[in-house]
Amino acid sequence: MDGLRYEILGPLRVAHLPSQQLRASKPRQLLATLLLHPNRFVSTDLIADALWENAPPRSATANIRTYVRALRGALQDAGLPAPIDTSAAGYSIEVGVDELDSSRFESLLAEGGHLRDAGDTRQAMQVLSGAYSLWRGHPLADLTISSAWEGSIGRLEAQYRGLVDTLLDLRLEHGDAAGAAVLLSGRLTEDPYDEQLWRRLVDTLLAAGRTSEARAAYSKAVRTLADELGVEPGPELAAAGARAHNGHTANWPEPGIPAVRTPEPEAVEPPGPMAAPALTEPHRPPSQLPLDLPDFSGRDEYLEKLRDLVCGRDPVRPPIAVISGAPGTGKSSLAVRLGHLVREYFPDGQIYLDMRGATDPRDPGGALTDLLLSLNVPDFAVPADPDRRSAMLRSELASRRVLIILDDVASARQVAPLMPGTGASAVVVTSRNRLIDLAGADPIPLDTFDDREATELLLRVAGSGRIDRGSPAAEEILLACGNLPLAIRIVASRLAQRPDLSPSELARRLRDETHRLDELSIGELAVRTSADLSYDSLSPEEARLYRLIGHFAVGEFSARVLEPVASPAVVRRSLDRLIEVNLVQISSIDPTGKARYRVHDLLRLHAIGVGDESQKAEALKDLATLLDALLAKVRRAAAALPFGYFGTLDYEGPLRSPDPQPFTDTDAIAWFDSERSSFVPAIRAAAQNGLHEHAWRLAAAWGPYLDMRAGFDDWNESHQPGLVSAVACGDRRGAAILHRNLGQLALYQDDWDAAWHHLTSAAELFAEVGDRHGEGIAAVGVGTWLRERGRPDEALPQYEKAVEAFVEVGDTNGEAVARSAAASIWLSRDDMVTAGRYLAEAFLLGVRRGDRHREAKVRRRIASLRIRQGRPEQAVRQLQASLAIFSKIGDDHCAAYARAELGQALVAVGDDAAARKMLLDAIEIGHRLGDRSVEGQAAYDLGRLHVTTGNVDFARRYLSRAIRAWQQIGNDARVAEARAHLTELGADLAVS
């Protein structure tokens, strides 16, 4: 509903946040716990119980802090405020009544109750219907329900039951029998043994004129009570059943309700000598559904959607559902389960045909004959012409209510003649193909299980006590299966049949990717065999691309990245076909409107293993070609970025590959932005296939973009495997580059131990290989570490060493960086003359190079000098110019520092309103990027500003925020400074 940001009345949902952005279970459990107690502080102990079910680890408090940071980041990435507050009492999430569905639900309940008590029952019904529409199932149904939640969830469910009862009375009072029937059906799914509910459902259906459904409901009630409880219907339910049998409503014999009359039998002429023999028994409706899986689980939303579709009451358009999905997603099992669930809605029969689409597709003409015979058409009456058979089938189905399941369909052409033309029959089709050209069909694309469904299937098939929910072994097994239902069923069956096989041993076996598909086989069930059937339907060019994707697609990828091995037209056609047969899926649409693709991990392993030896070698050659082209394009795009990169590139000298399509700076940024999600998977793919040089060079090559965009997560996830690959292929210079880049990242994130390790390792390796430029880059990093850790006297020699190296190799950009950094040391010594000289030289170097980015950075240092000289107006001008440059080229990280420093300068010139705006922006950007230094400094300055303006509450809030930010990075000196101001603030209040 409009306005809702958080929904817990069913599976957990967050507005604008795709599920894959918050996949980790612990942050989801944490968010659910906070939302169950909105606007109240939840203690760390209760959160720990919810996350670890009364057995928290010793690191629980630290882990919770990590999960809170991850949660805030995910919410901010989705464009939502992250109103999670921290205090000594715990954590609290701040949400309005109309932002959380449970809060709105309770508000509407209260409003509806007041209206009903006041006698406005129609308005009460409308308001309470709004509350009912918010309920999507059991609260937090997709999460593991913690005992810490039981009280809150139990209260919500009790309120829901009371709502349904009240709403039922109101709808009957106002003559909405159809709406009341829907409510009763929902209640009976939760309480199927309540005779009074069954009685009310039968009478309500009668009142709605749905006599056949009333009879079916009574029959189901009788079966349910007999099968489960061993009892006969009570008098009231039996009387309702009699009314349904006679077609009477509960108001019978009041006038206006017609009686059911049995027509007089017509006179029938005796059969002639050539007449067909009379049937001695009535025809029985077909009942051909295969056995339903006793351990079927999950797919509740799909079943609800399919049930609504096939049981619709449209007399003109028979419902046709196409369940499509990748091999092993459980399409057939879902169709069969649906058929058993809706049998009573199709009293004229249920027909099942295996169309053998993946092996030996069945001829439509033969399938038509089988359908007509199943409908009791005599074989001598079946027309020879397939078109006439199709017409006869439409005539037979027009007056019947039959469910037809067509399993494993190859194409729309195979089943188009089998479709009904009108009436109340329904068709459910399953196919590996999407069948988008089947007229009148509703697509039901099937994906893998979510985490909850996967866990339930594993536990149910493996058997009681065989594997523990949430155990490391269970999580590893499900991760290896990629939540694919067929794979989970196979491993769970193996656990059930092999008491000697422990879950941990099975997890160990599945860990080996080279033999994982061999483990996913038992009896006639095998993931490899299921995928082979889809692979065999591919053309040679489609199969070649599929094999390449197996090696390359460790994550998301675009069509463009595959074009070095085939023409764009071939790539497009092949991907279309792979999507159609569900071997590849569309994952997302990028901002330019281009699709991004993904392949299930087990299908990726299948793609690696298919083909003969020459085809496998061809796939590796294609992968190397693809990575060569990608690396060349990354280098060209990085060279076009609108600033001089302070770092070491993976190659020396000018670009060695031709540039058929030169990048502008705007094009380069746009290309990196659109392809950003491809690079980390490409690096992993290169490493996994032994192409280690490609792996480390790709990681290093996009360093300039990562630095500009402050892509900290991508930075770490690409450079860590890149470093491993550089070591693996013995490239010491490559290892030095990646150590230095990781050290720079650690500096940005205030991870001081990691920064020192990487920066000193880089300095040693650059010296060993004689890379003077690299030595200068590493020296600046080491100097910055020393300066930030309060050792400026040791930092200055590092900066001077860097200046010497950059002058020697002729790198004016590096020289400008080193001189600017050295100036900060002279500033700390109050040597304004020397600092000014260094800054002037750095500024001139940037201007002469035409490097606006470097110019902007030096302007920040000059502003610091002007503040120390007592010239804040000039500092404001320098910082405004600096911020304009950073903003224009999209460097949010440097812009955050410029905003924070500009806020300080604006305070100094007395422009408090503009200063508040700048400081708030700096806090928000610093928090989003994970840079606690700038977040803490801006919050501290804003708190001090509120102290001077007398706004005590805001002063306390922002000083506390500064303390939290600096605590996270271990900056004890700044924490003590902020605490002293808080204490002073409290003392001033006490005096006043």
Tab-separated table of N, CA and C in Angstrom, residues 185-238:
chain	number	residue	atom	x	y	z
A	185	SER	N	-13.113	-19.017	3.992
A	185	SER	CA	-12.145	-19.932	3.387
A	185	SER	C	-10.755	-19.699	3.976
A	186	GLY	N	-10.410	-18.437	4.186
A	186	GLY	CA	-9.126	-18.134	4.788
A	186	GLY	C	-9.016	-18.661	6.203
A	187	ARG	N	-10.085	-18.502	6.990
A	187	ARG	CA	-10.066	-19.004	8.365
A	187	ARG	C	-9.932	-20.514	8.407
A	188	LEU	N	-10.597	-21.204	7.470
A	188	LEU	CA	-10.578	-22.662	7.479
A	188	LEU	C	-9.215	-23.234	7.114
A	189	THR	N	-8.419	-22.498	6.387
A	189	THR	CA	-7.067	-22.989	6.123
A	189	THR	C	-6.250	-23.037	7.411
A	190	GLU	N	-6.597	-22.176	8.369
A	190	GLU	CA	-5.897	-22.163	9.642
A	190	GLU	C	-6.557	-23.074	10.682
A	191	ASP	N	-7.875	-23.252	10.603
A	191	ASP	CA	-8.599	-24.058	11.583
A	191	ASP	C	-9.589	-24.966	10.855
A	192	PRO	N	-9.078	-26.034	10.183
A	192	PRO	CA	-9.947	-26.849	9.320
A	192	PRO	C	-10.901	-27.781	10.064
A	193	TYR	N	-10.866	-27.813	11.396
A	193	TYR	CA	-11.713	-28.747	12.146
A	193	TYR	C	-12.841	-28.051	12.899
A	194	ASP	N	-13.086	-26.781	12.597
A	194	ASP	CA	-14.149	-26.023	13.255
A	194	ASP	C	-15.456	-26.227	12.488
A	195	GLU	N	-16.389	-27.013	13.059
A	195	GLU	CA	-17.632	-27.324	12.368
A	195	GLU	C	-18.464	-26.070	12.099
A	196	GLN	N	-18.454	-25.150	13.049
A	196	GLN	CA	-19.255	-23.952	12.861
A	196	GLN	C	-18.749	-23.115	11.683
A	197	LEU	N	-17.413	-23.080	11.491
A	197	LEU	CA	-16.880	-22.376	10.333
A	197	LEU	C	-17.315	-23.046	9.040
A	198	TRP	N	-17.284	-24.379	9.014
A	198	TRP	CA	-17.735	-25.095	7.812
A	198	TRP	C	-19.217	-24.826	7.556
A	199	ARG	N	-20.023	-24.869	8.636
A	199	ARG	CA	-21.458	-24.634	8.474
A	199	ARG	C	-21.710	-23.246	7.911
A	200	ARG	N	-20.996	-22.254	8.433
A	200	ARG	CA	-21.189	-20.888	7.952
A	200	ARG	C	-20.732	-20.743	6.496
A	201	LEU	N	-19.651	-21.457	6.128
A	201	LEU	CA	-19.182	-21.388	4.745
A	201	LEU	C	-20.220	-21.968	3.786
A	202	VAL	N	-20.796	-23.117	4.153
A	202	VAL	CA	-21.809	-23.739	3.284
A	202	VAL	C	-22.987	-22.788	3.097
A	203	ASP	N	-23.514	-22.245	4.198
A	203	ASP	CA	-24.664	-21.342	4.099
A	203	ASP	C	-24.307	-20.046	3.364
A	204	THR	N	-23.085	-19.558	3.562
A	204	THR	CA	-22.685	-18.329	2.877
A	204	THR	C	-22.585	-18.548	1.379
A	205	LEU	N	-22.012	-19.681	0.967
A	205	LEU	CA	-21.948	-19.987	-0.461
A	205	LEU	C	-23.333	-20.134	-1.062
A	206	LEU	N	-24.254	-20.728	-0.319
A	206	LEU	CA	-25.639	-20.839	-0.798
A	206	LEU	C	-26.257	-19.454	-0.959
A	207	ALA	N	-26.019	-18.608	0.031
A	207	ALA	CA	-26.586	-17.264	-0.049
A	207	ALA	C	-26.005	-16.479	-1.223
A	208	ALA	N	-24.772	-16.817	-1.620
A	208	ALA	CA	-24.144	-16.155	-2.766
A	208	ALA	C	-24.552	-16.778	-4.090
A	209	GLY	N	-25.406	-17.812	-4.047
A	209	GLY	CA	-25.850	-18.461	-5.277
A	209	GLY	C	-24.854	-19.448	-5.850
A	210	ARG	N	-23.874	-19.857	-5.063
A	210	ARG	CA	-22.836	-20.776	-5.552
A	210	ARG	C	-23.098	-22.163	-4.986
A	211	THR	N	-24.165	-22.786	-5.479
A	211	THR	CA	-24.663	-24.040	-4.913
A	211	THR	C	-23.658	-25.173	-5.052
A	212	SER	N	-23.069	-25.314	-6.240
A	212	SER	CA	-22.133	-26.429	-6.437
A	212	SER	C	-20.929	-26.294	-5.510
A	213	GLU	N	-20.471	-25.072	-5.277
A	213	GLU	CA	-19.358	-24.884	-4.356
A	213	GLU	C	-19.770	-25.164	-2.919
A	214	ALA	N	-21.022	-24.865	-2.583
A	214	ALA	CA	-21.513	-25.183	-1.240
A	214	ALA	C	-21.508	-26.685	-1.018
A	215	ARG	N	-21.950	-27.430	-2.037
A	215	ARG	CA	-21.932	-28.900	-1.917
A	215	ARG	C	-20.499	-29.411	-1.777
A	216	ALA	N	-19.589	-28.840	-2.595
A	216	ALA	CA	-18.195	-29.267	-2.516
A	216	ALA	C	-17.600	-28.942	-1.147
A	217	ALA	N	-17.952	-27.782	-0.589
A	217	ALA	CA	-17.447	-27.409	0.731
A	217	ALA	C	-17.954	-28.372	1.795
A	218	TYR	N	-19.230	-28.763	1.699
A	218	TYR	CA	-19.767	-29.711	2.666
A	218	TYR	C	-19.063	-31.064	2.545
A	219	SER	N	-18.854	-31.517	1.319
A	219	SER	CA	-18.173	-32.796	1.123
A	219	SER	C	-16.764	-32.756	1.714
A	220	LYS	N	-16.070	-31.643	1.489
A	220	LYS	CA	-14.720	-31.521	2.037
A	220	LYS	C	-14.758	-31.492	3.566
A	221	ALA	N	-15.754	-30.838	4.140
A	221	ALA	CA	-15.886	-30.810	5.596
A	221	ALA	C	-16.072	-32.219	6.144
A	222	VAL	N	-16.933	-32.997	5.482
A	222	VAL	CA	-17.183	-34.368	5.941
A	222	VAL	C	-15.894	-35.174	5.890
A	223	ARG	N	-15.161	-35.066	4.757
A	223	ARG	CA	-13.910	-35.819	4.618
A	223	ARG	C	-12.884	-35.383	5.660
A	224	THR	N	-12.762	-34.089	5.875
A	224	THR	CA	-11.770	-33.580	6.825
A	224	THR	C	-12.053	-34.076	8.233
A	225	LEU	N	-13.319	-33.985	8.644
A	225	LEU	CA	-13.668	-34.417	9.998
A	225	LEU	C	-13.513	-35.916	10.167
A	226	ALA	N	-13.853	-36.659	9.110
A	226	ALA	CA	-13.759	-38.119	9.208
A	226	ALA	C	-12.304	-38.586	9.173
A	227	ASP	N	-11.527	-38.028	8.229
A	227	ASP	CA	-10.152	-38.493	8.064
A	227	ASP	C	-9.271	-38.116	9.238
A	228	GLU	N	-9.439	-36.890	9.746
A	228	GLU	CA	-8.526	-36.395	10.767
A	228	GLU	C	-9.019	-36.629	12.190
A	229	LEU	N	-10.365	-36.531	12.391
A	229	LEU	CA	-10.892	-36.641	13.756
A	229	LEU	C	-11.730	-37.892	13.978
A	230	GLY	N	-12.137	-38.546	12.872
A	230	GLY	CA	-12.955	-39.748	12.991
A	230	GLY	C	-14.352	-39.481	13.505
A	231	VAL	N	-14.932	-38.319	13.169
A	231	VAL	CA	-16.265	-37.984	13.666
A	231	VAL	C	-17.183	-37.678	12.493
A	232	GLU	N	-18.477	-37.796	12.717
A	232	GLU	CA	-19.495	-37.444	11.733
A	232	GLU	C	-19.895	-35.985	11.933
A	233	PRO	N	-20.450	-35.343	10.910
A	233	PRO	CA	-20.904	-33.962	11.080
A	233	PRO	C	-21.977	-33.842	12.159
A	234	GLY	N	-21.922	-32.740	12.923
A	234	GLY	CA	-22.955	-32.482	13.906
A	234	GLY	C	-24.258	-32.062	13.238
A	235	PRO	N	-25.319	-31.895	14.043
A	235	PRO	CA	-26.639	-31.598	13.465
A	235	PRO	C	-26.661	-30.327	12.640
A	236	GLU	N	-26.009	-29.249	13.093
A	236	GLU	CA	-26.066	-27.985	12.366
A	236	GLU	C	-25.345	-28.083	11.024
A	237	LEU	N	-24.178	-28.733	11.024
A	237	LEU	CA	-23.455	-28.893	9.771
A	237	LEU	C	-24.197	-29.831	8.835
A	238	ALA	N	-24.785	-30.897	9.390
A	238	ALA	CA	-25.548	-31.828	8.550
A	238	ALA	C	-26.752	-31.123	7.913
